Coordinates of N, CA and C in Angstrom, one line a residue:
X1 N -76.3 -104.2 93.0 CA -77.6 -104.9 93.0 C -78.6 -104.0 93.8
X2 N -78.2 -103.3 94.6 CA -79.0 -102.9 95.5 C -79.6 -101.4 94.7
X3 N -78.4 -100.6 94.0 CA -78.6 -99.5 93.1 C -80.1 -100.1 92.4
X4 N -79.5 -101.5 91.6 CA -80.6 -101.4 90.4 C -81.5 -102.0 91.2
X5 N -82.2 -102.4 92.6 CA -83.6 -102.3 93.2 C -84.3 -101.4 93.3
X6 N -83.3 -100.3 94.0 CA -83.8 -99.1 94.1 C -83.9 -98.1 93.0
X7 N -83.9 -98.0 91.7 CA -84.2 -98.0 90.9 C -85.2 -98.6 90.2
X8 N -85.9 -99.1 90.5 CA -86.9 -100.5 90.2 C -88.0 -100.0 90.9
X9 N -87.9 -100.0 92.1 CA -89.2 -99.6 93.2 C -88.8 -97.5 92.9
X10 N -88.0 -97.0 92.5 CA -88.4 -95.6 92.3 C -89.3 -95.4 91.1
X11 N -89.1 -96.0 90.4 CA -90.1 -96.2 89.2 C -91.5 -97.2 89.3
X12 N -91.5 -97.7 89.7 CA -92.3 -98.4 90.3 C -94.0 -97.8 90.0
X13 N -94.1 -96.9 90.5 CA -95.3 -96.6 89.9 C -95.5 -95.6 88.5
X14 N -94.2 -95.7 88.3 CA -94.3 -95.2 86.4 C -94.5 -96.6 85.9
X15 N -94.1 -98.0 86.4 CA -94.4 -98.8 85.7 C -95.7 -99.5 86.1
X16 N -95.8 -99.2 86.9 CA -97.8 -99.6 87.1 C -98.9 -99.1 86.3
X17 N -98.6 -97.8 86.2 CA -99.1 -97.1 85.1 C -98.9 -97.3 84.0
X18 N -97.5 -97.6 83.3 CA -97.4 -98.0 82.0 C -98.1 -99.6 82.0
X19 N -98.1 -100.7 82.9 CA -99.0 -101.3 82.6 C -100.2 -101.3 82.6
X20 N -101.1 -100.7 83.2 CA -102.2 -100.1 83.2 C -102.4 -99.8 82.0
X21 N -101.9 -99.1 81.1 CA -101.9 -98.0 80.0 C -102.1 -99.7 78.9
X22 N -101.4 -100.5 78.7 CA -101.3 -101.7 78.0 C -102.5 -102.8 78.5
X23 N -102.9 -102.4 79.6 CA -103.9 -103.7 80.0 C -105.2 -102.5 79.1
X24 N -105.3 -101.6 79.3 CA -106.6 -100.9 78.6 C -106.2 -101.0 76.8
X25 N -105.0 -100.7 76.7 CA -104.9 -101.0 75.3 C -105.6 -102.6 74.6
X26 N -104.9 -103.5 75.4 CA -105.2 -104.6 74.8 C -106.8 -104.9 75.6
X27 N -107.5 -104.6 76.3 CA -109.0 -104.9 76.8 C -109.7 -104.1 75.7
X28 N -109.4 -103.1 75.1 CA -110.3 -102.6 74.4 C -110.4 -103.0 73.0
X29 N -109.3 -103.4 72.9 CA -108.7 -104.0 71.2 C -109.6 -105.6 71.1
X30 N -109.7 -105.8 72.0 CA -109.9 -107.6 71.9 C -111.1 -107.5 72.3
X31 N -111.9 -106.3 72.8 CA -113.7 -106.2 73.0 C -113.9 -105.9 71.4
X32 N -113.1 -105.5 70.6 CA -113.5 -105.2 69.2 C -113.1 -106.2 68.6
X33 N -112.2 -106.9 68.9 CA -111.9 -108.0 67.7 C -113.1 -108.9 68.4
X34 N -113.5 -109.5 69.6 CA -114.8 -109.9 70.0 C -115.6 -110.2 69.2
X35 N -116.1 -108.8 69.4 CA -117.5 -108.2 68.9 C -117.5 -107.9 67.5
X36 N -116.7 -107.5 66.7 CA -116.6 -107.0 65.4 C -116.0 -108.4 64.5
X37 N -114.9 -108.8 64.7 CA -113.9 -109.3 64.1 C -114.5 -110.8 64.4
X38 N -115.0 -111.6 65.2 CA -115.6 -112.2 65.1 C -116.5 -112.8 64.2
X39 N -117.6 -111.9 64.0 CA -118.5 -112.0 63.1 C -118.1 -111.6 61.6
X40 N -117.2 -110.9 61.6 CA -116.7 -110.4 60.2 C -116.2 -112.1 59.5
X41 N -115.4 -112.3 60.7 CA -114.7 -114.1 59.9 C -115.3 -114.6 59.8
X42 N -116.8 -115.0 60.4 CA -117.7 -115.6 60.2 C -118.7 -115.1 59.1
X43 N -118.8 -114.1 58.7 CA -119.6 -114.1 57.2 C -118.1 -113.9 55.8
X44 N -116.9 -113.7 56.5 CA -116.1 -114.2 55.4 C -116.0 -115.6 55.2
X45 N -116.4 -116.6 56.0 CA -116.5 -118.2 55.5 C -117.3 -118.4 55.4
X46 N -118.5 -117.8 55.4 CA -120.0 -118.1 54.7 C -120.1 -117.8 53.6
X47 N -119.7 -116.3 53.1 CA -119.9 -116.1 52.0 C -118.4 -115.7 51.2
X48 N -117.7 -116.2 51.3 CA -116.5 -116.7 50.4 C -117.6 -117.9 49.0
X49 N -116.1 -117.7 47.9 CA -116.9 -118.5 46.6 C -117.0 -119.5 47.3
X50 N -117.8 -120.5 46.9 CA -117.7 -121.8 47.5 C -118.4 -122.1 48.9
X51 N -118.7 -121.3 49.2 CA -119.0 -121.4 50.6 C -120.2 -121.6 51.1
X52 N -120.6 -122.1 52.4 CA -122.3 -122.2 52.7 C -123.0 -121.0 52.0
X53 N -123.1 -119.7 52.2 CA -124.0 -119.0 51.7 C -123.1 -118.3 51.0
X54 N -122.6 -118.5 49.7 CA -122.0 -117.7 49.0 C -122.8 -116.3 48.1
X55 N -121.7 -115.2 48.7 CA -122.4 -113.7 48.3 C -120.9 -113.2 47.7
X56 N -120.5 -112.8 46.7 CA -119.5 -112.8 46.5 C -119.1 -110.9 46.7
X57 N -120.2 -110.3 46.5 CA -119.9 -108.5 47.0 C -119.7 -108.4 48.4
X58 N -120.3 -109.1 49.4 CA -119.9 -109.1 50.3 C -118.9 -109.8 50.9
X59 N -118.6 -110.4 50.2 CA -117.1 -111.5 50.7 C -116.4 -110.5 50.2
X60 N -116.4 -110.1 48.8 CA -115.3 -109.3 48.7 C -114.9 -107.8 49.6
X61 N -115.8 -107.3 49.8 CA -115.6 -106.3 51.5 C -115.1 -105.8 52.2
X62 N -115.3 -107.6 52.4 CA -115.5 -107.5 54.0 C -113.8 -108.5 53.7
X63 N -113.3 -109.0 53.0 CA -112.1 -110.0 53.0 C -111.3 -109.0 52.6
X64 N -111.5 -107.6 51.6 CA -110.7 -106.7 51.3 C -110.1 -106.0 52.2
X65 N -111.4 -105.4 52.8 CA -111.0 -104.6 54.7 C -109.9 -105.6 55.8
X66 N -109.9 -106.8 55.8 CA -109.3 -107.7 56.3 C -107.5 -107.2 55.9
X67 N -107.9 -108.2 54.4 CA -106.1 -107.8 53.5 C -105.5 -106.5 54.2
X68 N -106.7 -105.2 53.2 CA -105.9 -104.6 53.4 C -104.9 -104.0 54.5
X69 N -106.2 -103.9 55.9 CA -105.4 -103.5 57.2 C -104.7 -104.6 57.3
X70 N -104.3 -105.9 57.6 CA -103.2 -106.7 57.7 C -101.9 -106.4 57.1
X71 N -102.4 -105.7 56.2 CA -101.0 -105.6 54.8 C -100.1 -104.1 55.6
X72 N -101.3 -103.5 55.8 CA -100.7 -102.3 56.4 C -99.2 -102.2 57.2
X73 N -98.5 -101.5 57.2 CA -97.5 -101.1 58.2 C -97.9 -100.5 59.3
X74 N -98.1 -101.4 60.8 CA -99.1 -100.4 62.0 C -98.0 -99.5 62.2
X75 N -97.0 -98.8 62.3 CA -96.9 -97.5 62.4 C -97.2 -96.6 61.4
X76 N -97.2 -96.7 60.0 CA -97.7 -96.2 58.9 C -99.4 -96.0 59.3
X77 N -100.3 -97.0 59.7 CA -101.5 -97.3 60.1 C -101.8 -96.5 60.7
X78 N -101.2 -96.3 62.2 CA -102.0 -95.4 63.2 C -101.5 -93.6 62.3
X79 N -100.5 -93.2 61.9 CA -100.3 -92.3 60.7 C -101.5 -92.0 60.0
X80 N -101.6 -93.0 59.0 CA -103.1 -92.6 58.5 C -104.1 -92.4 58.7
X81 N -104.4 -93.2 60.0 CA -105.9 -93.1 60.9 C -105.7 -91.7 61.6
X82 N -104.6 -91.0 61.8 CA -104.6 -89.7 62.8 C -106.1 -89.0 62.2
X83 N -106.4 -88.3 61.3 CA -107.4 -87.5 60.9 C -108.8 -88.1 61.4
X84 N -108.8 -89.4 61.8 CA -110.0 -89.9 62.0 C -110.2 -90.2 63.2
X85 N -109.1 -90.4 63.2 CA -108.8 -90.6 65.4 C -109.1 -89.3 66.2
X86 N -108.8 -88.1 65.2 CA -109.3 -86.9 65.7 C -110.2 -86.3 65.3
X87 N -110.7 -86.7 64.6 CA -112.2 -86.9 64.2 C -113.4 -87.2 65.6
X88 N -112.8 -88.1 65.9 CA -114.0 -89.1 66.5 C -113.5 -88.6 68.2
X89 N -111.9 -88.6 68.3 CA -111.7 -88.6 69.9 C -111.5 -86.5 70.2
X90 N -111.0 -85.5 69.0 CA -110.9 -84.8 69.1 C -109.7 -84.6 69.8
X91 N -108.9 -85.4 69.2 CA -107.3 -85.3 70.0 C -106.6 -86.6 69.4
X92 N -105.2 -86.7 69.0 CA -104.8 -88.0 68.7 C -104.0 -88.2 70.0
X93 N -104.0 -87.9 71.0 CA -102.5 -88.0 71.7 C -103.4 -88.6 73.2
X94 N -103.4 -89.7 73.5 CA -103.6 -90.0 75.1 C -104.0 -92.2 74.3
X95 N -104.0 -92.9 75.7 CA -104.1 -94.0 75.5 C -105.4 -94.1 74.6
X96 N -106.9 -93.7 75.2 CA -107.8 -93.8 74.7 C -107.3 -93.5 72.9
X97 N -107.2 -92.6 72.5 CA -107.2 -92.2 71.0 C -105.7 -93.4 70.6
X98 N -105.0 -93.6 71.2 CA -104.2 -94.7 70.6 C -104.4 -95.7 70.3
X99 N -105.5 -96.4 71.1 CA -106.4 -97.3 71.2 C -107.0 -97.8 70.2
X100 N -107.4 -96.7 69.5 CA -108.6 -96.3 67.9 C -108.0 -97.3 67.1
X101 N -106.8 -96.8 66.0 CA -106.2 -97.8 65.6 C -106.0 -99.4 65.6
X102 N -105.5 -99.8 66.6 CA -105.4 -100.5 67.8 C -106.8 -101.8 67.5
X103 N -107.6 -101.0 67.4 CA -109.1 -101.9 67.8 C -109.4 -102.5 66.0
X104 N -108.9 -101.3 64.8 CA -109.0 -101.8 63.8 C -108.1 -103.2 63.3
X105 N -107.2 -103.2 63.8 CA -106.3 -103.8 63.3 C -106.7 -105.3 64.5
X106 N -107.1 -105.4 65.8 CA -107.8 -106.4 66.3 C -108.6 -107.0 65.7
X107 N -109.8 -106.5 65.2 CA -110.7 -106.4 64.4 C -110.2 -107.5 63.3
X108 N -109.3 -107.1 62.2 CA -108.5 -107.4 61.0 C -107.8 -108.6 61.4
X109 N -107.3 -108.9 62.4 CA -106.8 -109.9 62.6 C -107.6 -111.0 63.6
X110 N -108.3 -111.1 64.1 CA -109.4 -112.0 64.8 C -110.0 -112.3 63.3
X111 N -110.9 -111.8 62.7 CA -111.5 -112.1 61.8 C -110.7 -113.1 60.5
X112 N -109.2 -112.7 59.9 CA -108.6 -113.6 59.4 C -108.6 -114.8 60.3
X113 N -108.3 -114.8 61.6 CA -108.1 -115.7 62.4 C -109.5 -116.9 62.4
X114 N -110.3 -116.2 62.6 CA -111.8 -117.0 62.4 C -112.3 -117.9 61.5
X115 N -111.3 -116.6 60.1 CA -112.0 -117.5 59.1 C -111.1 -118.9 58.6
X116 N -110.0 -119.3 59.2 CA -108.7 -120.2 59.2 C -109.7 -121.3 60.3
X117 N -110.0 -120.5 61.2 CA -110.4 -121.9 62.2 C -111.6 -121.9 61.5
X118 N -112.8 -121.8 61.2 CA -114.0 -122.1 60.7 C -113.4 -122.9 59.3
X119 N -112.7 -122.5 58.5 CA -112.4 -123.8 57.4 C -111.8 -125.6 57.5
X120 N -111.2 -125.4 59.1 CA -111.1 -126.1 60.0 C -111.9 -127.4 60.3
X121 N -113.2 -126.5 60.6 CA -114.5 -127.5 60.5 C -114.9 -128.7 59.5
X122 N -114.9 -129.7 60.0 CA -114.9 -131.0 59.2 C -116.6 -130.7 58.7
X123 N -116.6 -131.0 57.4 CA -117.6 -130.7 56.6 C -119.2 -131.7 57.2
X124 N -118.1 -133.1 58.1 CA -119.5 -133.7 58.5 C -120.7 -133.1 59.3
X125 N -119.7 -131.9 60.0 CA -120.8 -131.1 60.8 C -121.7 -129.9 60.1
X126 N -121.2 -129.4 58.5 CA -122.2 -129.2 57.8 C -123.2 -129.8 57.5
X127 N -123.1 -130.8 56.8 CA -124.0 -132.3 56.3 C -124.8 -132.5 57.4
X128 N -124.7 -132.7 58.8 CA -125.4 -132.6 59.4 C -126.5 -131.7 60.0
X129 N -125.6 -130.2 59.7 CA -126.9 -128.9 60.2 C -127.6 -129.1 58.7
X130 N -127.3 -129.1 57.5 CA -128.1 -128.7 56.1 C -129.4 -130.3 56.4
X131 N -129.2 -131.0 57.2 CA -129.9 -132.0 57.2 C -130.9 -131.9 58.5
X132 N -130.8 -131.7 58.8 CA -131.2 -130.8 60.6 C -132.3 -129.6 59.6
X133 N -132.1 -129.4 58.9 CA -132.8 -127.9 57.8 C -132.7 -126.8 58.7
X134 N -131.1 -126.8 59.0 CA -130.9 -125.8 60.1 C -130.6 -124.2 59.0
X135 N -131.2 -122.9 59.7 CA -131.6 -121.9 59.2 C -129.3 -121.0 59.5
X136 N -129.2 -120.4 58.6 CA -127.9 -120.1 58.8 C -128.0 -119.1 60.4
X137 N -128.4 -118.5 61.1 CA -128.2 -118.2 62.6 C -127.8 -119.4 62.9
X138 N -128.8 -120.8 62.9 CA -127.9 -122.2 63.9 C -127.3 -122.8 63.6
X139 N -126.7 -122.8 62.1 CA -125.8 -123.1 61.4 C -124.7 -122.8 62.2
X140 N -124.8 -121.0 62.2 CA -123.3 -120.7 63.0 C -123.4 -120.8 64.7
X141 N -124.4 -120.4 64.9 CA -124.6 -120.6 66.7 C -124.9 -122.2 67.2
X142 N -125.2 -122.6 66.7 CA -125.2 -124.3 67.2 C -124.4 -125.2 66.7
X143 N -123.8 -125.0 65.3 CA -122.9 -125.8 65.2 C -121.3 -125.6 64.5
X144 N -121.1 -124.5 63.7 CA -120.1 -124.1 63.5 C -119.4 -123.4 64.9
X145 N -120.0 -122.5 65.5 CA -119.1 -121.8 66.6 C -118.7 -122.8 68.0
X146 N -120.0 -123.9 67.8 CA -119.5 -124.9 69.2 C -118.6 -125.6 68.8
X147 N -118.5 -126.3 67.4 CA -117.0 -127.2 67.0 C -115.9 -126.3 66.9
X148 N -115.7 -125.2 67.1 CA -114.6 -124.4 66.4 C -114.3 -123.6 67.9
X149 N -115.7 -123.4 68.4 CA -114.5 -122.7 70.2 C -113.7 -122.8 70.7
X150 N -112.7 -124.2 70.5 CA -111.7 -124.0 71.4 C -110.3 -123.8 70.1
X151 N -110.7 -123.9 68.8 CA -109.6 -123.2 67.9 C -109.8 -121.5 68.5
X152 N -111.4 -121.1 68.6 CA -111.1 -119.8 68.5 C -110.8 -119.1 70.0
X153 N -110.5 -119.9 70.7 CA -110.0 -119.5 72.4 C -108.3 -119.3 72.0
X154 N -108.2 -120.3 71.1 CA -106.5 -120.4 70.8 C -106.3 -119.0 70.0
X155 N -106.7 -118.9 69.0 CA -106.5 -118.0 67.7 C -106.8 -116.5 68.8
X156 N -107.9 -116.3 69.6 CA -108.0 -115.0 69.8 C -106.5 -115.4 71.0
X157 N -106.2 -115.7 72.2 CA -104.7 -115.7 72.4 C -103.8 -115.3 71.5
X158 N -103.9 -115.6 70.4 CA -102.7 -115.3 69.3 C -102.6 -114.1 69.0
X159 N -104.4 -113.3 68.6 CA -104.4 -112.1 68.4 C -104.4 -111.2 69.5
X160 N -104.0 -111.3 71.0 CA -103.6 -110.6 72.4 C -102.2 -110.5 72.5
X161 N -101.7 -111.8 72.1 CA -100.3 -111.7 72.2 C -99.5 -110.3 70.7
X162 N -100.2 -110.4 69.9 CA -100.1 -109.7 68.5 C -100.2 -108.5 68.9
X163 N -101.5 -108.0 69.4 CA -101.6 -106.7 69.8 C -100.6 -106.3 70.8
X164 N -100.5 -106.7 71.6 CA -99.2 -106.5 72.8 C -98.0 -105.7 72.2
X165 N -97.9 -106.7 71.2 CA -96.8 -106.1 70.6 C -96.5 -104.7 69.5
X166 N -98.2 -105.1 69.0 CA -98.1 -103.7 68.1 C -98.3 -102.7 69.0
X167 N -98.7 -102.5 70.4 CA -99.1 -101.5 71.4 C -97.7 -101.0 72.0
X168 N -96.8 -101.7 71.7 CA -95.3 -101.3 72.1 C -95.0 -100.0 71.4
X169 N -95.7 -99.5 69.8 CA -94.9 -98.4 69.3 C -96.2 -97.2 69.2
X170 N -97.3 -97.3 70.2 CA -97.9 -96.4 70.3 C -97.5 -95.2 71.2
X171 N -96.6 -95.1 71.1 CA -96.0 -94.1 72.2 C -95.9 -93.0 70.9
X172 N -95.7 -93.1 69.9 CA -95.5 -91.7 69.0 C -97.1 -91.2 69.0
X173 N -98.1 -91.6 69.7 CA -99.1 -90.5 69.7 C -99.9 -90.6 71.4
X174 N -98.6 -90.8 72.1 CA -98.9 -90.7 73.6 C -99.8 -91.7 73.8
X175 N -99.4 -92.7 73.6 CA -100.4 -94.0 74.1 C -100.0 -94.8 75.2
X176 N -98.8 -94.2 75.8 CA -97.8 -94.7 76.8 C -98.0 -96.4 76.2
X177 N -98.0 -96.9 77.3 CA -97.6 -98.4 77.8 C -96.3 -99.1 78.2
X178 N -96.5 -99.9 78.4 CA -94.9 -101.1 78.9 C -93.9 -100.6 77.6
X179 N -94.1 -100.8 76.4 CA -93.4 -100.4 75.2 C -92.6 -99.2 75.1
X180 N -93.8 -98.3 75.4 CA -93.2 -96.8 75.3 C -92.5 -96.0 76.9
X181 N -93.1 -97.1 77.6 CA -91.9 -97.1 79.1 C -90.3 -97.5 78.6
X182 N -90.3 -98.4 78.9 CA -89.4 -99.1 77.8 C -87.9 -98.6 77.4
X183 N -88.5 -97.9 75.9 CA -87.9 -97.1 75.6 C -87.9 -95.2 76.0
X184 N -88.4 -94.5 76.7 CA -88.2 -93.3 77.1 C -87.5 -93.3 78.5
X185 N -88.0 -94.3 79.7 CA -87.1 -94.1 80.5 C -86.2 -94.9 80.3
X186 N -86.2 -96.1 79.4 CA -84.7 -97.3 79.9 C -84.1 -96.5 78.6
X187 N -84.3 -97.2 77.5 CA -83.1 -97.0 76.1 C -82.5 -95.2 76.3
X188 N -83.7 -94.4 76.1 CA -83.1 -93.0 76.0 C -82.8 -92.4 77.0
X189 N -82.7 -92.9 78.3 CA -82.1 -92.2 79.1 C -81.3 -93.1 79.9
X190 N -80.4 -94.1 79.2 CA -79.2 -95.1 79.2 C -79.4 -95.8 80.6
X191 N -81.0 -96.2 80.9 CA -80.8 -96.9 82.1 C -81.6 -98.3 81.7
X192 N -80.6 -99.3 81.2 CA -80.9 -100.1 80.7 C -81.1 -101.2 81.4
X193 N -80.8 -101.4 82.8 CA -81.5 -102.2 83.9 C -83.0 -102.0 83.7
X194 N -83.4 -100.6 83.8 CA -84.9 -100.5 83.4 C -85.3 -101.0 82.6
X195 N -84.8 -100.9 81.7 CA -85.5 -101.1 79.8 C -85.4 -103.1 80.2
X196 N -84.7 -103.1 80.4 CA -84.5 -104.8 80.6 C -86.1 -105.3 81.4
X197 N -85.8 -104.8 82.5 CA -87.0 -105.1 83.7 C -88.1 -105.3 83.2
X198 N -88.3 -103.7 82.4 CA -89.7 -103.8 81.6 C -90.1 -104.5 80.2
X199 N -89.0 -104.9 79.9 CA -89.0 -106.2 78.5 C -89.3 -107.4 79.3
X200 N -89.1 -107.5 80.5 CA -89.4 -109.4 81.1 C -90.3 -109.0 81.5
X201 N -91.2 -107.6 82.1 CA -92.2 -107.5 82.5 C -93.2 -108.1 81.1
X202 N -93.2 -107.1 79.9 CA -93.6 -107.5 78.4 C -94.2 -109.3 78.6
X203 N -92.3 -109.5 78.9 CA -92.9 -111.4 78.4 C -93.0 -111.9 79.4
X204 N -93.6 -111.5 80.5 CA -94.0 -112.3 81.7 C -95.9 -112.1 81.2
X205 N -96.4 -111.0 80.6 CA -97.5 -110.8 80.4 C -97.9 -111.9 79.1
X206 N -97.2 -111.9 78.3 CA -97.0 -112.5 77.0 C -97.2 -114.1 77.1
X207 N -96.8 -114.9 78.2 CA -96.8 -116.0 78.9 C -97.7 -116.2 79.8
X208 N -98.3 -115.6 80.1 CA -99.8 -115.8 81.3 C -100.6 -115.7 80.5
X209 N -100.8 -114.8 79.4 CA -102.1 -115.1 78.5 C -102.0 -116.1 77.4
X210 N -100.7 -116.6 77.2 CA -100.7 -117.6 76.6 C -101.0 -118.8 77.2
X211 N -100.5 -119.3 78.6 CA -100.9 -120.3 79.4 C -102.5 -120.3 79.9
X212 N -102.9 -119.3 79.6 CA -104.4 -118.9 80.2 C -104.9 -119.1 79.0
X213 N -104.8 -118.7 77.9 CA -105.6 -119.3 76.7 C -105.0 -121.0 76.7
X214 N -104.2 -121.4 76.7 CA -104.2 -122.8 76.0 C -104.8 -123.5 77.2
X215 N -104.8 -122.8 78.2 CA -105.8 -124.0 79.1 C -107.2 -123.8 78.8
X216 N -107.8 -123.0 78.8 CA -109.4 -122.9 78.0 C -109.3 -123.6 77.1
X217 N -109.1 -123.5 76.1 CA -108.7 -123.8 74.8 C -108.6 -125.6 75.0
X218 N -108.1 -126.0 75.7 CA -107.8 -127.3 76.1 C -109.4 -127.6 77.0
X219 N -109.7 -127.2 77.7 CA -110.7 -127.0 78.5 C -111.9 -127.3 77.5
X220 N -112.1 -126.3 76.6 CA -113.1 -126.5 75.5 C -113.1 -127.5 74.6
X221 N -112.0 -128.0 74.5 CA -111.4 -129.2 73.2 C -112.3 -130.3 74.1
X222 N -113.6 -130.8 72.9 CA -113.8 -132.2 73.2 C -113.8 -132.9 72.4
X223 N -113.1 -132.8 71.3 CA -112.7 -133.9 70.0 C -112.4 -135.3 71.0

């Protein structure tokens, strides 16, 4: 017991850093699914057939870009994006350029997420803004995004916990994190007390952001 402490606290600050390395991964991924992915789900349930403001080129797009990166294989994914990742960062190998990927696929999945809770929306609260002769900005900002906030406090939790885990196999272009700790010092170098540690470390983080979204989320719920 005492071996595997002291093993624990020697690594100790390789694993501060590998979490470090995963709190920036997933802060930067989920400023993009935010900001981008957000609003993407929200003009894919507007202009879906059928929909309040149906546009059907732009549904198709913007719901394609969705599919297709979802469909993707994220290790295949960050693969493909290398030429663009080094494009833009001039390097594919460090957390930042691992990240790149990372943000698309945040992106891709907040926005499918969006557009699942915005169909959600009981239609009375349309009937009401089209009657209000509300202009589509307060359509979505006054009454679609207020009834739907605490689905989308849940859903984005969903897509943190998601990323987490796709961030585990960024280590094939030096993106470290908890994942790629993990496996380089625990699995491959047979010290599997480590690899263990840093797997409950994983779902100790996995469970705080889960408990921390469903209390917002609960928080927000005023059905």
């Amino acid at each position: 017991m005492s071996g595997y402490l002291a093993d624990i606290l020697a690594n100790a600050d390789k694993i501060g850093i590998a979490l470090a390395e995963t709190g920036y991964m997933l802060a930067f991924s989920l400023a993009a699914a935010i900001v981008l992915g957000l609003p993407l789900g929200v003009v894919i349930y507007l202009t879906r057939p059928g929909g309040v403001r149906e546009l059907r080129p732009v549904w198709f797009v913007a719901n394609l870009y969705v599919t297709v990166v979802r469909s993707f294989p994220f290790l295949l994914f960050v693969v493909f994006l290398i030429p663009v990742t080094r494009l833009v960062y001039g390097t594919t190998f460090g957390t930042a350029a691992a990240t790149f990927p990372l943000c698309f696929v945040g992106v891709a999945l907040y926005a499918r997420l969006t557009e699942q809770i915005l169909l959600e929306v009981p239609h009375g609260v349309l009937r009401a803004a089209h009657s209000m002769g509300a202009s589509t900005p307060q359509l979505v900002g006054r009454f679609l995004l207020v009834e739907a906030r605490s689905g989308l406090v849940y859903a984005l939790t969903s897509a943190s916990i998601s990323l987490i885990s796709y961030s585990t196999v960024l280590g094939i272009v030096g993106g470290g994190g908890l994942g790629d700790f993990a496996l380089r010092y625990g699995y491959q170098e047979y010290d599997y007390p480590l690899m263990y540690t840093t797997i409950v470390l994983v779902i100790i983080c996995v469970l705080l952001l889960q408990a921390a979204g469903e209390k917002v989320s609960a928080m927000l719920d005023k059905r």
